[in-house]
Short mmCIF file of C-alpha atoms in Angstrom, two decimals:
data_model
loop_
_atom_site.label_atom_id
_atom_site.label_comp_id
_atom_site.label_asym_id
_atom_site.label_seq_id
_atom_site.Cartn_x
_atom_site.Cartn_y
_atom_site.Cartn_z
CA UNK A 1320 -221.77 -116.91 -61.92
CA UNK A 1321 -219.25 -113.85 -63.22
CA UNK A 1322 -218.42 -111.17 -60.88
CA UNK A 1323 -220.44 -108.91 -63.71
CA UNK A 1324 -223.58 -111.26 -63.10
CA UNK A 1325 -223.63 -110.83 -59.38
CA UNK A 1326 -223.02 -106.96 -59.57
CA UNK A 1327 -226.00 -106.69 -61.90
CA UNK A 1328 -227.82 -108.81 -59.71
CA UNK A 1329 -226.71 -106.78 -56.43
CA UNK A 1330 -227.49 -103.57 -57.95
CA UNK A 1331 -230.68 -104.54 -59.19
CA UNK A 1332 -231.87 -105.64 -55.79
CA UNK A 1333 -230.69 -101.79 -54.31
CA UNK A 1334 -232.05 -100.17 -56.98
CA UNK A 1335 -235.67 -101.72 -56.58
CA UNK A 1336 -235.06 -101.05 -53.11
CA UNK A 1337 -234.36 -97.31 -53.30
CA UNK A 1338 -236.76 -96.64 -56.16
CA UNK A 1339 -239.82 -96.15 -53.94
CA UNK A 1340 -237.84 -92.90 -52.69
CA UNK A 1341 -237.20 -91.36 -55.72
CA UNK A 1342 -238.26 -87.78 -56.15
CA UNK A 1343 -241.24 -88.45 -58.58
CA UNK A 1344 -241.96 -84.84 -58.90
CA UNK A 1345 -238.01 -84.28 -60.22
CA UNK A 1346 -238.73 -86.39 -62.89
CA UNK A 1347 -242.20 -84.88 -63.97
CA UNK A 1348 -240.16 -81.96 -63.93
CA UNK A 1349 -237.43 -83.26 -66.22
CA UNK A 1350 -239.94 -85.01 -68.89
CA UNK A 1351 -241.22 -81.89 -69.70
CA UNK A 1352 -237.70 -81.15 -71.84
CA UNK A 1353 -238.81 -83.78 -73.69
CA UNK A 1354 -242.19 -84.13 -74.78
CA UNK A 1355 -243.10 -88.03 -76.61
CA UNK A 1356 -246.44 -88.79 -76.93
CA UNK A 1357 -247.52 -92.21 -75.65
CA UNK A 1358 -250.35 -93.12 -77.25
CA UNK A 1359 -250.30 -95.04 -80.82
CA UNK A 1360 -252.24 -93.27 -83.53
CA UNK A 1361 -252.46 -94.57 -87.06
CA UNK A 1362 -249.98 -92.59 -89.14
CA UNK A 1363 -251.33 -89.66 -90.75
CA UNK A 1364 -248.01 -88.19 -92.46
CA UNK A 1365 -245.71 -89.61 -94.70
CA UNK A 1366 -241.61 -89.41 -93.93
CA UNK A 1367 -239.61 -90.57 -97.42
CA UNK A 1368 -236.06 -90.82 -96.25
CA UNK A 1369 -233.76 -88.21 -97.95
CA UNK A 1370 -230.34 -90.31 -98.12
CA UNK A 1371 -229.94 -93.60 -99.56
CA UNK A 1372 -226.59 -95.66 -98.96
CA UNK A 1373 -226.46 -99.24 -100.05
CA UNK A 1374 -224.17 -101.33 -96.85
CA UNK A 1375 -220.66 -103.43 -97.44
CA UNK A 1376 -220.98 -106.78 -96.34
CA UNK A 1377 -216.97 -106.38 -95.39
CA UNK A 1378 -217.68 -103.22 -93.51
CA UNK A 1379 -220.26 -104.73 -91.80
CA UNK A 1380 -218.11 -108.08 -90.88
CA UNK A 1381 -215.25 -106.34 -89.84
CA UNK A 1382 -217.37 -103.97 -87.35
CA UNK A 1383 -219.37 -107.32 -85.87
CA UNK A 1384 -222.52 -105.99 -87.67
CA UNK A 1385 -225.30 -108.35 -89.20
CA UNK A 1386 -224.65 -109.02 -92.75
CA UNK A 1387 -224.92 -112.23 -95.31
CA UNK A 1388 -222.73 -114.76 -93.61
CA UNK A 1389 -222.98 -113.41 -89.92
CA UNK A 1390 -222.06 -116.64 -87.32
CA UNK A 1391 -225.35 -117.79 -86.23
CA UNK A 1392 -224.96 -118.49 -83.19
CA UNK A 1393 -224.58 -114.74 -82.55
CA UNK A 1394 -227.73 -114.18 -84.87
CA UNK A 1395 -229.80 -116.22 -82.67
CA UNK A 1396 -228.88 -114.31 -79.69
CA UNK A 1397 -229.92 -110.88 -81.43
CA UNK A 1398 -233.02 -112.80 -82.34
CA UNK A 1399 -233.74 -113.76 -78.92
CA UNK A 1400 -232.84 -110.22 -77.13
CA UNK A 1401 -235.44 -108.69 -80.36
CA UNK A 1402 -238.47 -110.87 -79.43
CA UNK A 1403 -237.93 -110.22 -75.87
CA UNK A 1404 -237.88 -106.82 -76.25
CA UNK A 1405 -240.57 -106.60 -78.48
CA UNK A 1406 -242.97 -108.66 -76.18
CA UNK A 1407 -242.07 -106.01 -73.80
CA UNK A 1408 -243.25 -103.48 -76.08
CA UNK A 1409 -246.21 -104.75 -77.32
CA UNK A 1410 -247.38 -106.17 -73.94
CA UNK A 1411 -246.83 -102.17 -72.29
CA UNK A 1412 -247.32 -100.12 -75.70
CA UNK A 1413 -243.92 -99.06 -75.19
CA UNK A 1414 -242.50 -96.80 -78.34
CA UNK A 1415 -239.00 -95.69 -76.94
CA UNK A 1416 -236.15 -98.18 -76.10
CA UNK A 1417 -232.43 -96.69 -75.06
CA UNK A 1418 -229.24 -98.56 -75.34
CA UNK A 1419 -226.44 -97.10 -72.85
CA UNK A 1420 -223.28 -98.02 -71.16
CA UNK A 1421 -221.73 -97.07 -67.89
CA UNK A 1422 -218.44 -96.32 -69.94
CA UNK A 1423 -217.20 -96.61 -73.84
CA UNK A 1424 -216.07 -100.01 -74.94
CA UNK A 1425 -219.21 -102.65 -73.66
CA UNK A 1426 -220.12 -103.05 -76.98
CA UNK A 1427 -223.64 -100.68 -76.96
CA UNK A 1428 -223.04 -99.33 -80.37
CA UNK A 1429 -222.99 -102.98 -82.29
CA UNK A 1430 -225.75 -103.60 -80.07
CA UNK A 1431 -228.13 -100.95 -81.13
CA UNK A 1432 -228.21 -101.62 -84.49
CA UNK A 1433 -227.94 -105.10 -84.41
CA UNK A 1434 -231.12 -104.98 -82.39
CA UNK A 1435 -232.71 -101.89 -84.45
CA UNK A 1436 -232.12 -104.72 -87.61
CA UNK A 1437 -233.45 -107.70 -86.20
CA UNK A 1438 -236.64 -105.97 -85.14
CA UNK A 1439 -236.90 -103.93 -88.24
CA UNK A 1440 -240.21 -105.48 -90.00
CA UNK A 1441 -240.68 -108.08 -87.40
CA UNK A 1442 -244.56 -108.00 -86.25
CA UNK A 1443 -245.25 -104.89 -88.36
CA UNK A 1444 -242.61 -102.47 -86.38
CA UNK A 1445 -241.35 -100.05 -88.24
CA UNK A 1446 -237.64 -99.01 -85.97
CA UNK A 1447 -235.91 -95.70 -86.30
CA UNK A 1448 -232.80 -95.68 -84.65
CA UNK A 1449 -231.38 -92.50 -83.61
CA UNK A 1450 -227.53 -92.13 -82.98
CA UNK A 1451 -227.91 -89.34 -79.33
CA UNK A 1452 -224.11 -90.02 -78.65
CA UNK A 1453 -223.46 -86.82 -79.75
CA UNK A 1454 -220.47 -86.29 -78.25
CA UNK A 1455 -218.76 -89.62 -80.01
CA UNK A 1456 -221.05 -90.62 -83.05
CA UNK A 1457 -220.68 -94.52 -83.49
CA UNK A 1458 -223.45 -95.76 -85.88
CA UNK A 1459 -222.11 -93.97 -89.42
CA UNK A 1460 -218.50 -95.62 -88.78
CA UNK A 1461 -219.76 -99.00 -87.89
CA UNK A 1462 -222.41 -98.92 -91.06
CA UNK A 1463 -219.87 -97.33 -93.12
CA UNK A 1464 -221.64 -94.51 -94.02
CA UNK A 1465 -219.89 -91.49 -95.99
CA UNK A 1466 -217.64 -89.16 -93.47
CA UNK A 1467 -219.01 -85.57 -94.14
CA UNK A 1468 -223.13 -85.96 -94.16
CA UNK A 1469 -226.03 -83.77 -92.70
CA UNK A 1470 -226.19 -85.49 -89.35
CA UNK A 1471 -229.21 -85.85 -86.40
CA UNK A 1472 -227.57 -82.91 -84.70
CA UNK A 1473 -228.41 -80.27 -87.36
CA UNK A 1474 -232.29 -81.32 -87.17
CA UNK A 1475 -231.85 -81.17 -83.59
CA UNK A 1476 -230.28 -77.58 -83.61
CA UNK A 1477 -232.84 -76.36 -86.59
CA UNK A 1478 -230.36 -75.99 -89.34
CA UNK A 1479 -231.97 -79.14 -91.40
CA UNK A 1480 -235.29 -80.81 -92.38
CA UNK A 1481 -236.13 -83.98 -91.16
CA UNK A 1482 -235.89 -85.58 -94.12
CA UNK A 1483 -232.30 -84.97 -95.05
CA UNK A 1484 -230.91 -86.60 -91.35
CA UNK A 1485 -232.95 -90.19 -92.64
CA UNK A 1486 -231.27 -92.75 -94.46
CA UNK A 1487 -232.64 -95.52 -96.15
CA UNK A 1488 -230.18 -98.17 -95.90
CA UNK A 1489 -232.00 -101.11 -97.71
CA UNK A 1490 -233.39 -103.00 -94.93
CA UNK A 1491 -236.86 -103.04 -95.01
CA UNK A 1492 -238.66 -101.28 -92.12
CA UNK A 1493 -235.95 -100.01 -90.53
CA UNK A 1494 -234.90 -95.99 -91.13
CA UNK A 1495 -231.81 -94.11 -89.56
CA UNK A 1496 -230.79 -90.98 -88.05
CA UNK A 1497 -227.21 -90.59 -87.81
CA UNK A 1498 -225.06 -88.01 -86.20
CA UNK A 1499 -221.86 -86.74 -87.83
CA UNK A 1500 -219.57 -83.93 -85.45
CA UNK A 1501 -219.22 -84.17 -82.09
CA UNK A 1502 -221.35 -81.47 -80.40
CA UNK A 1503 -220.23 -80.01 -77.59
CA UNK A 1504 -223.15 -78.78 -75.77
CA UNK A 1505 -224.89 -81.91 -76.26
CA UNK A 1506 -227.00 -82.33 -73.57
CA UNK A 1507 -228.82 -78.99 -74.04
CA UNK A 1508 -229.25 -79.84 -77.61
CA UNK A 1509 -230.69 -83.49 -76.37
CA UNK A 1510 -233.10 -81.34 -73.91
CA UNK A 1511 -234.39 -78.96 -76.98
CA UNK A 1512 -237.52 -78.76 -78.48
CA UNK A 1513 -235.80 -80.08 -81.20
CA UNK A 1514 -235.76 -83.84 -79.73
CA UNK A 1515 -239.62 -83.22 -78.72
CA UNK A 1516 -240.32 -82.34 -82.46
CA UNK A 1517 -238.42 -85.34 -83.57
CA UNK A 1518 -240.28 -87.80 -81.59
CA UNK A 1519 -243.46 -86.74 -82.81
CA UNK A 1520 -243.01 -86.58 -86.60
CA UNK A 1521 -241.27 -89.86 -86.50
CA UNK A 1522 -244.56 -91.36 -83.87
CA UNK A 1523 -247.32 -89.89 -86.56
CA UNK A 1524 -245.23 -90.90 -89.81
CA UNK A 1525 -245.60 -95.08 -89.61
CA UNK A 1526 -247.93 -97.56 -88.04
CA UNK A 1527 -246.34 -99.42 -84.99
CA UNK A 1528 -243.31 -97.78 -84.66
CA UNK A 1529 -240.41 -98.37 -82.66
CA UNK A 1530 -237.50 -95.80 -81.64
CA UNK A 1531 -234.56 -97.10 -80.82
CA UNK A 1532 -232.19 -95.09 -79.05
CA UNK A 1533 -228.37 -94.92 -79.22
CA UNK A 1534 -227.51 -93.14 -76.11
CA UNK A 1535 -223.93 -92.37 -74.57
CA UNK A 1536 -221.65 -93.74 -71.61
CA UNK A 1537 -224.06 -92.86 -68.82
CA UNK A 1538 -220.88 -92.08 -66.69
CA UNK A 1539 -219.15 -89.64 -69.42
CA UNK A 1540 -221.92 -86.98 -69.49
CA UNK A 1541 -225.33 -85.75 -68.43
CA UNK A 1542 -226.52 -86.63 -71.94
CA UNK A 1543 -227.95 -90.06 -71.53
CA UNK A 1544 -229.49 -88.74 -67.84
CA UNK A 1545 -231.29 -85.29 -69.89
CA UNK A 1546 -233.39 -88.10 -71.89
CA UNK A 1547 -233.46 -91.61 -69.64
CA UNK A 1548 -237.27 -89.93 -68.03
CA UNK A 1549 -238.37 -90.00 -71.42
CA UNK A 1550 -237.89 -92.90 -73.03
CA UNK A 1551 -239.84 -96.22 -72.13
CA UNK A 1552 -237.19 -98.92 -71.35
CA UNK A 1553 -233.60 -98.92 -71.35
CA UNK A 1554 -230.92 -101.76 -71.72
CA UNK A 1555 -227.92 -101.39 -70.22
CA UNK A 1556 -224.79 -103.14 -72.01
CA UNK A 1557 -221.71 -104.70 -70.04
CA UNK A 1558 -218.81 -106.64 -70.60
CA UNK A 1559 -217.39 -108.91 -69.05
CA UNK A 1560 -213.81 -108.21 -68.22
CA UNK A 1561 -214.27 -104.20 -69.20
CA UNK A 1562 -217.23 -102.99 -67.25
CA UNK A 1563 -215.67 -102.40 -63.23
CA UNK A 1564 -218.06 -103.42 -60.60
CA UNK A 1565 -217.89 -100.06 -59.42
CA UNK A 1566 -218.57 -98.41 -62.61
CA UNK A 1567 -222.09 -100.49 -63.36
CA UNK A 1568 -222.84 -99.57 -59.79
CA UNK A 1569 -222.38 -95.88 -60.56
CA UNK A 1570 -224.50 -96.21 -63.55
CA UNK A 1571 -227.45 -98.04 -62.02
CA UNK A 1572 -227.28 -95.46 -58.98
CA UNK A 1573 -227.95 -92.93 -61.37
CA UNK A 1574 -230.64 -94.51 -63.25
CA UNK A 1575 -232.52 -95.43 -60.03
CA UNK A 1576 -235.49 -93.81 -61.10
CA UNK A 1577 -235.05 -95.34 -65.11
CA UNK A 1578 -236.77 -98.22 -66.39
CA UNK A 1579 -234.45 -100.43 -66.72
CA UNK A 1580 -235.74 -103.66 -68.75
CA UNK A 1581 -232.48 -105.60 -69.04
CA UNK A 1582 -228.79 -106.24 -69.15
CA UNK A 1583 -227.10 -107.13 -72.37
CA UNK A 1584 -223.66 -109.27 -71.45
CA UNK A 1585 -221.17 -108.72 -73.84
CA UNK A 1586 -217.42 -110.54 -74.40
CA UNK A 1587 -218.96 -113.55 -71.69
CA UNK A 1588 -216.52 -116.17 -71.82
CA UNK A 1589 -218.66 -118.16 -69.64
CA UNK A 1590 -221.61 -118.34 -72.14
#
């Protein structure tokens, strides 16, 4: 077993420990930033994506994204962590899955949409996945999107329609939301009414959907913390050989109160 395996495993065991302490009213408190509606309703408004962008398979190899002649070995992995994930959802009517980090560099960004495209379509899901890493944008530059676009954080801050921050990027059932600049009050902007908004349109606009969340370094900023009481399930991503002990330790501290579905293992050289 890797020294990453038995951290998670130590951690895990604290955390469930300490979790019966948490402050429950502190996080009633919190969720009210962010209101997302919990119950599925058949959709009664219609969202047409207002960018289009058509992906390069050598864009797409070169950042370790799934494209035409992606190893399959790695495919069936993304294929198991989807149906896992989406058992979890359908067995809890879960809507709102977060992908986060204890630090830059474990690999979360390739995971998000790598997961946001194998579940795209699969049992009738419709998945939007939302770039929050405000502060760093990843998903654009690993889908090769154009550099200057309208980006998630000018819906967020009220300078844009919805419709101009989704992109249609010809994968069936599956819509993004991609941030451009690095915001510097991001948190507050994650916290608006703005995010609240989003998550409703988006939960009323398609039958069975599924938001997929591309959250920050938990240990870099408050961001990923100003949303985690809101969202359903997260994932945390390691790797091995890059994530410290210490650091995932950190991380799961402050996600004590967090659903926490699973670990992701990146780099493993041991699997």
């Amino acid at each position: 077993m890797s020294k990453i395996e038995k951290a998670i495993r130590k951690v895990a065991k604290d955390r469930e420990f300490g979790a019966d302490q948490a402050d429950s009213a502190n996080d009633a408190a919190n969720a009210e930033n962010v209101a997302i509606s919990r119950q599925r309703v058949p959709a009664v408004i219609k969202i047409e994506p207002g960018q289009r962008f058509e992906l390069d398979p050598v864009v797409l190899e070169r950042n370790r994204i799934i494209h035409p002649g992606f190893p399959e070995p790695a495919l069936n992995s993304y294929k198991m962590l989807r149906t896992r994930v989406v058992q979890m959802i359908e067995d809890n009517n879960w809507q709102t899955i977060a992908i986060a980090s204890a630090k830059q560099g474990a690999g979360k960004t390739v995971t998000a949409i790598n997961l946001a495209m194998t579940m795209a379509g699969y049992r009738n899901h419709h998945v939007y996945l939302l770039d929050l890493d405000l502060r760093k944008p990843g998903v654009a530059p690993d889908l090769g999107l154009p550099e200057d676009f309208v980006g998630l954080e000018d819906y967020l801050a009220g300078k844009s329609p919805i419709n101009q921050v989704l992109w249609d990027i010809g994968i069936d059932g599956l819509t993004i939301a991609p941030s451009c600049e690095s915001v510097r009050d991001s948190s507050e902007l994650i916290a608006s009414g703005g995010m609240g908004s989003l998550f409703s349109t988006i939960l009323s606009s398609v039958t069975n959907p599924v938001i997929i969340l591309h959250l920050p370094p938990i240990l870099s900023a408050d961001d990923a913390l100003a949303i985690a009481p809101s969202v359903d399930g997260m994932l945390l991503v390691v790797a091995e050989g890059t994530t410290a002990r210490e650091d995932l330790s950190r991380a799961m501290d402050l996600l004590r109160t967090t659903n926490v579905i699973g670990v992701v293992l990146n780099k493993s050289v041991s699997v």
